[in-house]
Each structure stands twice: as structure tokens, then as C-alpha cells.
């Protein structure tokens, strides 16, 4: 199967004529070939988007929303089919893949509702016979760049609010996971979205991503990916005075206090640390535990890890699938070696799985370190794999300080029965998302998603806040007095 670009309502070969293999990370098999495009393909998509957006913006927002309702229904009808495709190209277990498709369904219905809201403000004027209001307006052509770990969910977080607000979208998905992009484009087409409003251009970041970022007719870039790439995008957009939204990962921690329900805490840690094989920006990679319960928590975590079945995510009994590719596998293993060299104690895991059914895929054993100190690299840097570090503390104040000591600020969690501890944590943890008696994952689409510090630049995906990225505010004044009235000057008349 050759996966082409989707430009102006047509499936097109890349101008380069080049394709790259798409690998099933569970088996190492090539399941498709994806277009590796060039700047000319981006330019063609942007020019078509620019023309289509002019007419799309004139369609009443409730009518634009009807397309998203249809998209949501098509996603719902094809949920199982899409989930299986997702597992094959990305590797996450089928249960999680179904959950990811559900995020897209939820986002479609939620953002379709915004078609009858897109609220502005009406306010009194300081002058007689004058009306004042503000309204949202579309920005024009939007560029979105998404990662491989959530190949359909993150795309819907970005494209759905952009489209309902009256913009046209040019999307560069990750080349590792192009099948979901192809399927979403087909669904938009079937739902009746006019040609030119939604485009998919495949390729690598340095070539296609860079061309999208630097194109003068692209007014907004919404990016999810690494901090390193996000910083480069921010620099380019800053020079171009282009709006940019960044979501760049995390170093998320679960705090376990001495009064916590340890059974619940273990469930939350295991799910947060090893779900999606640790390849989530919200994955738990640190456990900050009160010293009084550290030993017992470790014992229970070891027992829980032993029950995790590792393998092909299409097997309903598997709980941990492969990582995305060999490069990721080697990066994770390097960090494990760094942890050992730094003096952390390896409790379980710490090796690549190469034997038997694992031979052709990219599998890493779920790994837990203990006796980790906050200044160790494994406690500060994003590993993006099934590796978690246990850090011992003596108090809630120390736990919060350790949580806040890293460069990221996406998600955090606390397990405690003390309501005072809960409210102090809610106030003092410096992350964009805080969970109480739950792990660090599980965001819902109607709340803002994003973080602080090195995680992002202040914008949010999901929720009503997502509309702020893809709209401009226009303030409107209507003076029906029949005479010149000067604000701040003629207010006493």
C-alpha cells in the first residue's frame, strides 16, 4: 500500500517521487510505504488551502459544525477498524488504541457543539448610543505537525477546532504513522468537507515540516513533539511574527504519601508508567514516595510488573506493546545504562527483549529504578519509554519541591487520603494538569491540555482554550449617535 498526499481533495504522488517504508513495530514487517514529499508539495497544499479558506469562512459556523458531527459518526462506526490499524502502525495495545479513537470521536462531537457557540463578548460602551462587542475570526491557513504516539487523537485536538472556527488545515503527520492520517482524510471527504479545507502532506521534519513552518501564507503553527524541535519552531515563528502553539512533553511524577491507598497507587503508577510502553508525554517517569511506605510500595510494584504481558498489541491479553522503532529502543537502553552509572539501583527490567516472539519487533522490558536522587539524569530528562524512577522524600513539601525541580511541567499526581494535602498539592504543583488519587494520564477533551515551563509556550490543546490558537479577536464598535464621539474624552457629555 502506497500512502499518498491528500491535496485539494485529491490523492497525489509526492513531487519527489520518493517513498519510505512504514514498519509494524510489533513484528518489524513493512505494512505500507509513505510519501516523502518536498517543499513544492507544501506550497501546493497551502495555496489550495488559502483559496478554499475564503469560502469556508463564509459558511455559517453551525453548518461547518455539521461536518464535524458527521466525522464523529464515521469515526464511531469505524472505531474497531481504525483501532486495529492504529495498533499495527504504532504498536500500542488494542485497548488503548480504541481509547485513542474514542478521543477523536469525543473531540468531534465537542467541537461541533462550538459551532453554535464560538462565544464573543458584548459590553456596555462608555459613550451614549454606542454598542461594543468582540467576536472570534478565523486566522486563515493553519499548519499542524503531530507525533507518532497519538496519531489520530492529537490530530483531532488540533484540526477540529481549527476547521469549525473557519480555517483551512495543512497537516504534516509523523512518517511512522501515516495510515491514521490517510483514514482521517478519507473520513473528512466522506463527511462532505469541501476540497481544499483539509490537506495531508507526508514527509520528514527538516524538509516538509520546515517548509510548512516557514511558508508565508501559513498563519499559525500548532506543534506537538520534542522540546528540541519545538524550540527551533518557536525561533522561526518568532522571526516571522507567526502565532505558534507548542506541546513538548514532560517529566511527570506521581507523589505517594504515607497515608495513600497503596493498592490504588500501584494501579495508577503501572498504568501511567507502562501504558503505551511509556511513550506518552503524560507518562509517569518518576514516583516520589514518602520514606515510610517506600519499601512496601516497591514490593507491590515488583509484583505488579511481573503480571504484565508484553507482546503484539493486537493480542487482547497483552498489556505492554513494543516501542516505535529501533532508534527509540536504543535511546531507552542508553538511559538505563546512564541510570546504572549514576548509582541508581535497578529493581526490575533494564534490557531489550530479543528472544522468541520479540526477535523482530522493538520491545523493552518494563523497568523500575530505586534510590534515585532528583539531580540524576534519569530523574530529569525525558526518556520516552517504559522506565520509572523512585525517589524517596520525608514530607509533602519535599515531594512538591522535587516534582517542581525539573524543566518540564505537564502532568503530576498525588495519592493521599488527607484533604489538606490534596489542596496544598493542587495549589503548589507547577504542572498544567494535576490528578488526585489517579495516575498522570487520562486527560478529557473538554478541559485544556498542556503544561508549563519546558512543556509548552502557554497555549492549550482541547477544551474551549483550543479555539484561542486558531482564532483572532476582533473588537467592534458601532456608534449610532450621529455625531463624532471620542473615547476617554467625550465621556462627560
Tab-separated table of C-alpha atoms in Angstrom, residues 251 286 338-345 369-381 389-391 406:
chain	number	residue	atom	x	y	z
A	251	UNK	CA	8.871	14.505	33.175
A	286	UNK	CA	9.074	9.495	38.458
A	338	UNK	CA	23.174	6.056	32.401
A	339	UNK	CA	20.959	5.337	35.420
A	340	UNK	CA	23.156	2.426	36.463
A	341	UNK	CA	26.293	4.523	36.039
A	342	UNK	CA	24.749	7.315	38.131
A	343	UNK	CA	24.278	4.881	41.022
A	344	UNK	CA	20.562	4.164	40.830
A	345	UNK	CA	19.510	0.650	41.837
A	369	UNK	CA	14.903	2.166	39.320
A	370	UNK	CA	15.047	2.974	43.027
A	371	UNK	CA	17.377	5.028	45.231
A	372	UNK	CA	17.220	7.710	42.571
A	373	UNK	CA	18.154	11.272	43.517
A	374	UNK	CA	16.451	14.309	41.958
A	375	UNK	CA	19.620	15.503	40.235
A	376	UNK	CA	20.209	12.280	38.267
A	377	UNK	CA	19.655	12.478	34.525
A	378	UNK	CA	17.113	9.653	34.615
A	379	UNK	CA	15.109	11.802	37.066
A	380	UNK	CA	15.298	14.966	34.953
A	381	UNK	CA	15.360	14.086	31.238
A	389	UNK	CA	12.480	6.178	38.830
A	390	UNK	CA	11.586	6.008	42.540
A	391	UNK	CA	12.674	8.954	44.672
A	406	UNK	CA	12.522	19.598	36.558
